[in-house]
Coordinates of C-alpha atoms in Angstrom, one line a residue:
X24 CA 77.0 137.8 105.8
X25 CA 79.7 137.1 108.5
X26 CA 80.7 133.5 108.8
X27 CA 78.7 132.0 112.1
X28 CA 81.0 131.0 115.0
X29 CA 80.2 127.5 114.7
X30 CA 78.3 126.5 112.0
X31 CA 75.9 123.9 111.8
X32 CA 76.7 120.9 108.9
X33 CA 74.2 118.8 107.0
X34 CA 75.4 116.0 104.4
X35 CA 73.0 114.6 102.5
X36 CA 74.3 111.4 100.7
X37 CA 72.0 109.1 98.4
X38 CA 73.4 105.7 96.9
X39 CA 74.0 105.4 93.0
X40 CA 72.6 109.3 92.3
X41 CA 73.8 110.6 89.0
X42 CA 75.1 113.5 88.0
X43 CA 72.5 114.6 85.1
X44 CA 69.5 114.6 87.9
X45 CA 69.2 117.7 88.6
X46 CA 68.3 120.8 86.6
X47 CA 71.7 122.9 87.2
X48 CA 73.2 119.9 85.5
X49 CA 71.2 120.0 82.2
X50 CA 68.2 117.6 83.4
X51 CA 65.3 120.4 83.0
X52 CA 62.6 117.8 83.4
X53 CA 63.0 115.2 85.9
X54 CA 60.5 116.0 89.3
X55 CA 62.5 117.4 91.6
X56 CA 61.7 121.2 93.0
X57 CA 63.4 120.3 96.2
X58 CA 66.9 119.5 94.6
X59 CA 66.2 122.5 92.1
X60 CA 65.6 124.6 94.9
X61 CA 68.4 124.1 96.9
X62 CA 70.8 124.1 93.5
X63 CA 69.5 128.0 93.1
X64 CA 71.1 128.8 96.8
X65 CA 74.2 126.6 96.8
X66 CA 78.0 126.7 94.7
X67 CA 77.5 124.0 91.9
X68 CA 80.2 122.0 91.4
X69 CA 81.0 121.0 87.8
X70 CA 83.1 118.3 88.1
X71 CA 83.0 116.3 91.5
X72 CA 84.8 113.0 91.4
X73 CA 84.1 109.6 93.9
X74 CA 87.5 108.1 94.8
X75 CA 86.0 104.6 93.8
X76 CA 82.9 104.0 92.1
X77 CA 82.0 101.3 94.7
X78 CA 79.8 102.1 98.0
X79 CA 82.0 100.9 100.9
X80 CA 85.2 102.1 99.4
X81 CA 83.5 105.8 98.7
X82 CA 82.2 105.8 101.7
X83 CA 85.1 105.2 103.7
X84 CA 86.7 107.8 102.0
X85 CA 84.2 110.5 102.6
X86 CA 84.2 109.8 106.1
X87 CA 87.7 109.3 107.0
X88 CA 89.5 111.7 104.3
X89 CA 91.8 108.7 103.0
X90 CA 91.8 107.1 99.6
X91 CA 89.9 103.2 100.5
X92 CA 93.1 100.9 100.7
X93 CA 94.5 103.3 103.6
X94 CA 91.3 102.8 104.8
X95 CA 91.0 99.4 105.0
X96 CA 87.8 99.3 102.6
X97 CA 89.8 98.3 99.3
X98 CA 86.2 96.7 97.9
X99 CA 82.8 96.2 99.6
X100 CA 81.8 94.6 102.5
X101 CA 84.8 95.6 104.7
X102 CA 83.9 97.1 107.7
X103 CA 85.5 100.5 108.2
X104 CA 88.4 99.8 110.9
X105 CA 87.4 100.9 114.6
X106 CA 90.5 102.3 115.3
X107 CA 90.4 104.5 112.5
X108 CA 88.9 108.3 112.9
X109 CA 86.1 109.9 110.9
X110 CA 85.2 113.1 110.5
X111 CA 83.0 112.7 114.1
X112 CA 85.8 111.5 115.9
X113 CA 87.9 114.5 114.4
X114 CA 85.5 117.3 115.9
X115 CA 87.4 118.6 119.2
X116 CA 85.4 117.2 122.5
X117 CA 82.1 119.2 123.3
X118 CA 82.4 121.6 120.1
X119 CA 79.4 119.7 118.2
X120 CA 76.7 117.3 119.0
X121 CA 76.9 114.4 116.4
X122 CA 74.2 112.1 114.8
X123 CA 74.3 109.5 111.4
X124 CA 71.3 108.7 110.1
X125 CA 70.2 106.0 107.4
X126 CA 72.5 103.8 105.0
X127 CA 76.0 103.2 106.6
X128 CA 77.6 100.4 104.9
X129 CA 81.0 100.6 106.8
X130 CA 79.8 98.1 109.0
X131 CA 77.2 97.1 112.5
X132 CA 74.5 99.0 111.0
X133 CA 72.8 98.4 114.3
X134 CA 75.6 100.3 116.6
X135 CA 76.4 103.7 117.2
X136 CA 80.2 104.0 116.4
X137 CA 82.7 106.3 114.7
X138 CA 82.1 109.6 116.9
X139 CA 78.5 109.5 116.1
X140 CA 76.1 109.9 119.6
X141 CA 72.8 109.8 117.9
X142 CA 72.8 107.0 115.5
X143 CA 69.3 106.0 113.7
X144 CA 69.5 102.9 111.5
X145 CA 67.7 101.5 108.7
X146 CA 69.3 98.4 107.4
X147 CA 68.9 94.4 108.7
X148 CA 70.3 92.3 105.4
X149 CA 74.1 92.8 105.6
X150 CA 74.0 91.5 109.5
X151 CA 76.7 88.1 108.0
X152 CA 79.3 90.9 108.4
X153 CA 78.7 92.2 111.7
X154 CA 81.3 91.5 114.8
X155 CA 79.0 90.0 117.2
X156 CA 76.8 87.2 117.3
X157 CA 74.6 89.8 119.6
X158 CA 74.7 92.5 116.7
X159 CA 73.9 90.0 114.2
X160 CA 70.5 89.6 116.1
X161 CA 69.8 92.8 116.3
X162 CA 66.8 95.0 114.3
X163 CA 67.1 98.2 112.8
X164 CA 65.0 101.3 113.8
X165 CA 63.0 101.6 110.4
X166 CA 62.3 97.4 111.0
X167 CA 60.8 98.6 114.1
X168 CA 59.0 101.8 112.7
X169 CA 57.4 99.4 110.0
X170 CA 56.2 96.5 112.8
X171 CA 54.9 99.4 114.5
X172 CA 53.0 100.4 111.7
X173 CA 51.5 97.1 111.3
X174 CA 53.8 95.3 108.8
X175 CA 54.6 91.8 108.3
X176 CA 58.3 90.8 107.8
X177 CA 58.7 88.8 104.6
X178 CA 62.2 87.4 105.2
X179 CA 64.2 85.4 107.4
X180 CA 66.6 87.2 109.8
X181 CA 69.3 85.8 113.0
X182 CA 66.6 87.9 115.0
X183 CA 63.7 86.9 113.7
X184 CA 61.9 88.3 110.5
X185 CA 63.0 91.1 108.4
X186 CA 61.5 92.9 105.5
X187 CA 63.0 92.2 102.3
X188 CA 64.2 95.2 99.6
X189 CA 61.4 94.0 97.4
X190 CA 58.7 94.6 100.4
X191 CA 60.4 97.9 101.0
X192 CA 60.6 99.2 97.9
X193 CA 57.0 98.7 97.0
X194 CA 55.4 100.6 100.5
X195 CA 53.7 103.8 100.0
X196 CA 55.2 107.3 100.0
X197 CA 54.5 108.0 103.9
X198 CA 56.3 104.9 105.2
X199 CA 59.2 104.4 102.5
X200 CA 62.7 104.4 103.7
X201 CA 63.6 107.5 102.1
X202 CA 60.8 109.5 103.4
X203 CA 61.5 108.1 106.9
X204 CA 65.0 109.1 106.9
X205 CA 63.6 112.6 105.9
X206 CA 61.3 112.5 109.2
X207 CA 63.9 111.3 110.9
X208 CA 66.0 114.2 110.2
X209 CA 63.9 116.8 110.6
X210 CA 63.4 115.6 114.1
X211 CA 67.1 115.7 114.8
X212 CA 67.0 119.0 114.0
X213 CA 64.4 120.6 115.5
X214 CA 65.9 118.4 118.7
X215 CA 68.7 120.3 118.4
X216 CA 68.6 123.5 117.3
X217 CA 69.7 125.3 120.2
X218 CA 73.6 123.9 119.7
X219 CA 76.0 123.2 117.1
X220 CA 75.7 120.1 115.6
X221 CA 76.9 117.9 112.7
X222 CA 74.3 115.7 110.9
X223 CA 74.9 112.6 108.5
X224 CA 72.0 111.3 107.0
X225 CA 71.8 109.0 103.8
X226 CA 69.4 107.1 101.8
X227 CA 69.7 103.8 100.1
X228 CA 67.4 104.9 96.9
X229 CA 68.0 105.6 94.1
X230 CA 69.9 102.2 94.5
X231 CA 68.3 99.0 93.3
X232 CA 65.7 97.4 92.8
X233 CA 64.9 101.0 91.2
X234 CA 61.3 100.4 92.2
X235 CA 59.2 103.2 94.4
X236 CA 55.8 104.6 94.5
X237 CA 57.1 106.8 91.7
X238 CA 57.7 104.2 89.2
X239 CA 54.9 105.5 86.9
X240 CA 56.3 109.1 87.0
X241 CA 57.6 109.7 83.8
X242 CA 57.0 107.7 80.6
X243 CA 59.4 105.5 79.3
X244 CA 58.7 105.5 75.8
X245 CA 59.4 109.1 75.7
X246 CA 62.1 109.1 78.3
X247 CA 65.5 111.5 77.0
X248 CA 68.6 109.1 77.0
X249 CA 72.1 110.2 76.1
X250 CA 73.4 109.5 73.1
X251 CA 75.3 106.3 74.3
X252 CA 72.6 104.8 75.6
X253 CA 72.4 100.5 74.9
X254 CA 75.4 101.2 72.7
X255 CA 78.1 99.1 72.7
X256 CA 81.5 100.9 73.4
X257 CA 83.6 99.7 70.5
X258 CA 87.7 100.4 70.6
X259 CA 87.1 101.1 74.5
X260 CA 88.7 98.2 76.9
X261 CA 87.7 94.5 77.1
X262 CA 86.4 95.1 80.6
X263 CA 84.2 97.7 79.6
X264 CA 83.3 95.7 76.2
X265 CA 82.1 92.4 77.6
X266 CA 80.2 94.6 80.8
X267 CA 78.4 96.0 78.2
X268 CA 78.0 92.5 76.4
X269 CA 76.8 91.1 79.6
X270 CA 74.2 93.9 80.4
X271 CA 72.5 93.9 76.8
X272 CA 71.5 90.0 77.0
X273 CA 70.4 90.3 80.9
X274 CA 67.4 90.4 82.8
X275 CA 68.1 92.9 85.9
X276 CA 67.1 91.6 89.4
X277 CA 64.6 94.4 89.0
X278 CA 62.7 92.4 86.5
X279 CA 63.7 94.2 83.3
X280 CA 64.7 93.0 80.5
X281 CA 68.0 95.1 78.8
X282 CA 67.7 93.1 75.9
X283 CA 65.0 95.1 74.4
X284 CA 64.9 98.6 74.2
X285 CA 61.8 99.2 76.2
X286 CA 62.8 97.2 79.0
X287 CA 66.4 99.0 79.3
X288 CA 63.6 102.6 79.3
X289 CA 61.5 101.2 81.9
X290 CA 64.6 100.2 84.4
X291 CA 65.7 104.1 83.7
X292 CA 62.6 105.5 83.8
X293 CA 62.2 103.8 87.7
X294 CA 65.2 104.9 88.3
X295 CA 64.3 108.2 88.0
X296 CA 61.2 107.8 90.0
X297 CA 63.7 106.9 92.7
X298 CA 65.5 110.1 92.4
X299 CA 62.2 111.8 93.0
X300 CA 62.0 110.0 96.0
X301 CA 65.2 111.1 97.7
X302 CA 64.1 115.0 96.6
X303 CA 61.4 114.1 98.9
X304 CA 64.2 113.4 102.1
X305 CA 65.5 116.3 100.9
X306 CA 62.6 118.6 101.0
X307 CA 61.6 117.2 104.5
X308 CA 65.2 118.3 105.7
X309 CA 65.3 121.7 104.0
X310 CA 62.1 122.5 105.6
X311 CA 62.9 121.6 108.7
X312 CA 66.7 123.8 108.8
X313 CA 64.3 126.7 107.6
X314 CA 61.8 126.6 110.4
X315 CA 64.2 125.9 113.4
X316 CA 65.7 129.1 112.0
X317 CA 68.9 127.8 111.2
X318 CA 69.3 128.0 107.7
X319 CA 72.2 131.0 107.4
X320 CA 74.4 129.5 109.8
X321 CA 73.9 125.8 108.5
X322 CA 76.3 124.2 106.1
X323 CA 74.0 121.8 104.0
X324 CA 76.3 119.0 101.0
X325 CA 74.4 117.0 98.1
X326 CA 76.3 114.7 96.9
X327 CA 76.6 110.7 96.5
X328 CA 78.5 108.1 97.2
X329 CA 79.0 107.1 93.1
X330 CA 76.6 107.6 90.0
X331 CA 74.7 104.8 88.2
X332 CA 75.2 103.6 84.6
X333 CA 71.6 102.4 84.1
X334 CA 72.0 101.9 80.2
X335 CA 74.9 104.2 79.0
X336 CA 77.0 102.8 77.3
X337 CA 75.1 99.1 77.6
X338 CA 76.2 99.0 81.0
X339 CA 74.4 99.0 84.5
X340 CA 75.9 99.5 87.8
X341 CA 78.6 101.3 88.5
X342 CA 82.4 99.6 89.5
X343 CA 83.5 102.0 85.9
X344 CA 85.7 105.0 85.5
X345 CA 82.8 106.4 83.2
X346 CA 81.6 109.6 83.9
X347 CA 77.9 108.6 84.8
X348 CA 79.6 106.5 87.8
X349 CA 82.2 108.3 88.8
X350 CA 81.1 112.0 88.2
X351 CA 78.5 113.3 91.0
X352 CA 76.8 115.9 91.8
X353 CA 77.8 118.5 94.6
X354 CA 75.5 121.4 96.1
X355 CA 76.8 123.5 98.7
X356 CA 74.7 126.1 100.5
X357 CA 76.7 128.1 102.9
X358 CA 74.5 131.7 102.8
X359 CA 77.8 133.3 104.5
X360 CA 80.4 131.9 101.2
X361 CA 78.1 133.1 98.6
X362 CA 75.1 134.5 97.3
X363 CA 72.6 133.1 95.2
X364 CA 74.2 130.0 92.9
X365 CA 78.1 130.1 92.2
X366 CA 78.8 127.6 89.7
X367 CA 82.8 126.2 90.6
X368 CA 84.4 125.1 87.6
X369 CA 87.6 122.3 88.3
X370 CA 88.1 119.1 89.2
X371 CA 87.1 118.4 92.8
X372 CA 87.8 115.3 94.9
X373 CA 85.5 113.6 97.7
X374 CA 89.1 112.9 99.0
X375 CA 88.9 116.4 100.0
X376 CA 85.4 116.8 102.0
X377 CA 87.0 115.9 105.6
X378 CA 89.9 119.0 105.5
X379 CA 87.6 121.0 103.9
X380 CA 84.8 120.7 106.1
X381 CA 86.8 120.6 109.1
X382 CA 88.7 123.9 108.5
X383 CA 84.8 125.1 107.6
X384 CA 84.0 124.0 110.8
X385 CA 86.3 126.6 112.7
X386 CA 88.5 122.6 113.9
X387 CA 91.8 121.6 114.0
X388 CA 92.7 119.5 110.1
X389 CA 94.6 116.6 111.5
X390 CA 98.1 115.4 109.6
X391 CA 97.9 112.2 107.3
X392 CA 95.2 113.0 105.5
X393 CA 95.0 112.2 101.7
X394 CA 93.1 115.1 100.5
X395 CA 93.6 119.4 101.0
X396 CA 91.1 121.1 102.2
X397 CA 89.6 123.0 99.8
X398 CA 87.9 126.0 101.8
X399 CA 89.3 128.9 99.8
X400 CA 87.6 127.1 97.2
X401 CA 84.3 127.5 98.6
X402 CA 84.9 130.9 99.7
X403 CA 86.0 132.1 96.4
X404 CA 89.3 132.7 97.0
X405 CA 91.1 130.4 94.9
X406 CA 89.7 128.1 92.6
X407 CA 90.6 124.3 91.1
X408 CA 91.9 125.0 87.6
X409 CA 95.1 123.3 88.5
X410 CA 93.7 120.2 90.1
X411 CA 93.9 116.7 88.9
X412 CA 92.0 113.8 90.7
X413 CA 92.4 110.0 90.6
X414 CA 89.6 107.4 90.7
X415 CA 90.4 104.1 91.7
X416 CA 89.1 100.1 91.3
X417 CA 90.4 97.3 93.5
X418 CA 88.2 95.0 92.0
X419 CA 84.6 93.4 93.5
X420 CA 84.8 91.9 97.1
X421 CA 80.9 91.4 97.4
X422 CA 80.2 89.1 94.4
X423 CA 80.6 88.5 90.8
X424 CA 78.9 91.1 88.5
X425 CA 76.6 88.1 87.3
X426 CA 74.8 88.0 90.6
X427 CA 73.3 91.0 89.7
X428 CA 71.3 89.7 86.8
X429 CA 68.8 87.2 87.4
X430 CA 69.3 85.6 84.0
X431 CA 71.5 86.2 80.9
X432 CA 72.4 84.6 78.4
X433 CA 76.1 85.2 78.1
X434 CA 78.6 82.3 77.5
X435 CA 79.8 80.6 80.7
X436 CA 83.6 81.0 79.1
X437 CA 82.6 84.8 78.7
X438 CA 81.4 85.2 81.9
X439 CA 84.5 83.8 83.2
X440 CA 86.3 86.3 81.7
X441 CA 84.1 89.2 82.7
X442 CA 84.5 87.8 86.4
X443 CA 87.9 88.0 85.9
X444 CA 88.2 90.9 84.3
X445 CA 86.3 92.6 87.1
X446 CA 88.7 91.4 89.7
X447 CA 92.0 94.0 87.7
X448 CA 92.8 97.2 89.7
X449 CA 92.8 100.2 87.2
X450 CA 93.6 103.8 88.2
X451 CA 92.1 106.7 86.3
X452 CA 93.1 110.3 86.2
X453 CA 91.6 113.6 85.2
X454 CA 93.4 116.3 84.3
X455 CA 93.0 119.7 85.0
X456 CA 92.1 119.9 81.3
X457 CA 89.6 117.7 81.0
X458 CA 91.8 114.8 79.7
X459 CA 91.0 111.1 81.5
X460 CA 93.1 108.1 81.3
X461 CA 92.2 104.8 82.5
X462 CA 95.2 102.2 83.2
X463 CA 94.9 98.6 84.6
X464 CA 98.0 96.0 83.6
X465 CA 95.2 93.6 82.3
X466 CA 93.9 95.3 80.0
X467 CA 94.0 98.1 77.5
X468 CA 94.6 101.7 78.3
X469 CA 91.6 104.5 77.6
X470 CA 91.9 107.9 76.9
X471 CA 89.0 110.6 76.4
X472 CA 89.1 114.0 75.7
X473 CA 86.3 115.3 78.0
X474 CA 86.2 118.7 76.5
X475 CA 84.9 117.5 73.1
X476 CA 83.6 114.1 73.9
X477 CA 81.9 114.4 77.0
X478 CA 80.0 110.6 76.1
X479 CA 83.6 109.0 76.2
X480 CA 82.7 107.5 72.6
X481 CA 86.3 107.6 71.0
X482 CA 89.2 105.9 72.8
X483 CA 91.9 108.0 72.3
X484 CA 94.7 106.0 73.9
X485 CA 96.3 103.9 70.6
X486 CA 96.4 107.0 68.6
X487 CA 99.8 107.8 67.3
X488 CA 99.3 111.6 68.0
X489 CA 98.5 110.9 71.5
X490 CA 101.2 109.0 72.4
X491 CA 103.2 111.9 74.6
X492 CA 99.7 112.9 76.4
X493 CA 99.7 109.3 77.6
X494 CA 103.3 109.3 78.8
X495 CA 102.4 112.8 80.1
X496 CA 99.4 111.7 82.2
X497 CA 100.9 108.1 83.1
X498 CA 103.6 110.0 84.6
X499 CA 101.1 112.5 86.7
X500 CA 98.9 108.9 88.1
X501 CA 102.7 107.5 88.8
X502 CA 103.6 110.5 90.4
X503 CA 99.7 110.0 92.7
X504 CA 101.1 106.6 93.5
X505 CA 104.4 107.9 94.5
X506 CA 102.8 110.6 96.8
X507 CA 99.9 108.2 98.5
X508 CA 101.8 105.0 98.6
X509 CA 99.8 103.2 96.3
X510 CA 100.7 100.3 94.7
X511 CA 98.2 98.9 92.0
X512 CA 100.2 97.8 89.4
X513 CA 99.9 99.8 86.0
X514 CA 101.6 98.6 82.5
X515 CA 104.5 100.6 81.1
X516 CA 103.8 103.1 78.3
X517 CA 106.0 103.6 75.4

């Protein structure tokens, strides 16, 4: 199939979606045809990294193309800079109509902004960091769509009343958030089918509080975990030690309690439910590319702005160079770049989605960007066996990690360390073997071979045999920090 003139583009991005939820990815049983589906048509990327495990910073970076300091989004709840381009602002003038629909998290939820000219919102709760008093008084769309539908508001709001996550959560399929953003979509599509456009769209789910309609969906006593699930990761760093600490004597805001093995299932198996959920938004989308007739000259991504630990390794969250959190998974169907599924085998970088789609796009790649565009990839010309990719942490800007517990019983001495320990910048590499080391100059190094211990179970990093791969791969992240400008300190190796 020739390549189309201007091709449409699609992203699909969900909050906190793992890796291992999808059948091309080894999950064979979790609910979701519509994922399954479009895994069959697209390339399936094995190893797509986040540049931070963390939702602003990610998402800054998918949008703009630039690791999240140079973004101005170090940590959450920074507001991405006005002055700085995305992707939208990056199209040339009058080549593509432009919406963003959903989660943003870069900032006024409320205002369209960034290049986008159709902008549908579904947020109210983060209005403190908005940059006008009349912004902070403003109502999202979905508020609206759920008034309109006869809700009550359950929380307080500078503009009134606003529904709280709880109340949302809870609400039947047909008026959920995710399935909204689905309808929502579709619309925009079938609005627009007669001209090129470019459409954002992102859902909060599976984020917390990991309850849906779907929370009953699969059974939690006879749920498959991995093999590190609730275990505590001895030898690996104290941040990643006392996180797990922390997690295994908590009581999630969700309700469940990670202290007992059944509770821990039950938060995972809700979390799964919530995955089924945003298959839903997806299915509503697919269908509606396919009957406006667009579907092999539309560019549709799956992907997420970072995984979600929920029990590996004792931990919940994400803010960890684990591969649950940092590892995601990436569908691309382009009908013209392939046929049927093409499995791409590599390291891949979100640093790289603004080049790649851009030059995908048939537009101009502007200079200063941190990643390469990657199109050659995706066409099967070249492929990524040479590539490395760094995953940072600048530490927690929205809160301490115990405000997402509603009770533990940790030491307060021991969550003063954790709270500390969560505030060190580390800086992770992966190899274009398969090798990861995590760095941070308050703390102790990590080193995984991915290739034969793909749970990250034995820390690698103090053995006496691996000391020249550790020099070897410092030197490769120094080299990153040379080439980007980065500046996080790391401790010397010897």
């Amino acid at each position: 199939m020739s390549r189309p003139e201007r091709p449409n583009l699609v992203f699909i991005l969900p909050d906190r979606q793992r890796r291992d939820t999808v059948a091309c990815y080894g999950n064979d049983w979790i609910q979701v045809p519509h994922l399954n589906r479009l895994a069959e048509e697209s390339l399936v990327f094995d190893h797509c990294y986040v540049t931070q495990a963390v939702c602003c910073p990610s998402r800054a970076s998918i949008m703009s193309g630039l690791y999240p300091i140079d973004a101005g989004v170090p940590v959450n709840r920074h507001n991405l800079p006005s002055n700085l381009p995305t992707i939208a602002e990056m199209l040339s003038p009058g080549d593509y109509h432009t919406g963003y629909i959903g989660k943003w998290h870069l900032g006024d939820e409320v205002a369209a902004q960034h290049g986008f000219e159709e902008w549908v919102c579904c947020f109210d709760h983060w209005w403190a960091d908005y940059s006008s008093d009349e912004l902070r008084r403003g109502l999202s769309d979905y508020h609206h769509f759920l008034v309109d539908s006869g809700f009550e508001p359950d929380a307080n709001h500078p503009g009134g009343r606003m529904f709280s996550d709880k109340f949302r959560a809870e609400l039947p399929v047909e008026y959920h958030m995710a399935s909204w953003i689905g309808e929502r979509a579709a619309e925009f599509i079938e609005r627009n089918a007669e001209r090129p456009f470019v459409l954002y769209l992102s859902s909060k789910e599976p984020h917390p509080p990991f309850t849906s309609p779907y929370d009953h969906l699969y059974d939690p006593a006879t749920l498959p975990v991995d093999e590190t699930f609730r275990t505590h990761p001895e030898g690996h760093s104290l941040f990643n030690r006392i996180r797990s600490e922390f997690w295994m004597q908590a009581v999630h805001d969700g309700g469940f309690d990670l202290s007992t093995d059944m509770g821990s299932r039950q938060m995972l198996s809700n979390y799964y439910g919530c995955v089924s959920l945003v298959d839903g938004m997806v299915g509503r989308t697919l269908g509606a590319i396919d009957d406006a007739g667009l579907r092999d000259n539309t560019i549709v991504v799956f992907t997420s702005d970072h995984g979600e630990m929920v029990g590996t390794h004792g931990h919940v969250e994400m803010r960890s160079p684990y591969e649950e959190s940092s590892r995601v998974p990436l569908l691309v169907r382009a009908p013209w770049l392939h046929e049927g599924q093409r499995r791409v085998g590599g390291n891949f970088s979100q640093i790289d989605f603004v080049p790649t789609l851009l030059e995908l796009l048939g537009q101009n790649v502007p200079e200063g960007l941190a990643g390469t565009s990657r199109a050659d990839v995706w066409r099967g010309e070249a492929d990524l066996g040479d590539n490395d990719v760094v995953i940072q942490h600048n530490g927690v800007g929205d809160r301490d990690l115990t405000s997402a517990a509603s009770s533990h019983t940790m030491s307060a001495e021991r969550v003063r360390q954790l709270n500390l320990m969560n505030m060190a910048p580390w800086r992770s590499v992966v190899t274009f073997d398969r090798w990861k080391l995590t760095l941070c100059a308050a703390d102790q190094g990590e080193l995984f071979d991915l290739d034969t211990d793909p749970g990250e179970i034995t820390n690698l990093f103090d053995r006496s045999e691996h000391r020249d791969r550790v020099r070897w791969m410092t030197a490769r992240l120094r080299l990153w920090q040379e080439q980007v400008g980065d500046t996080a300190p790391l401790p010397g190796v010897i």
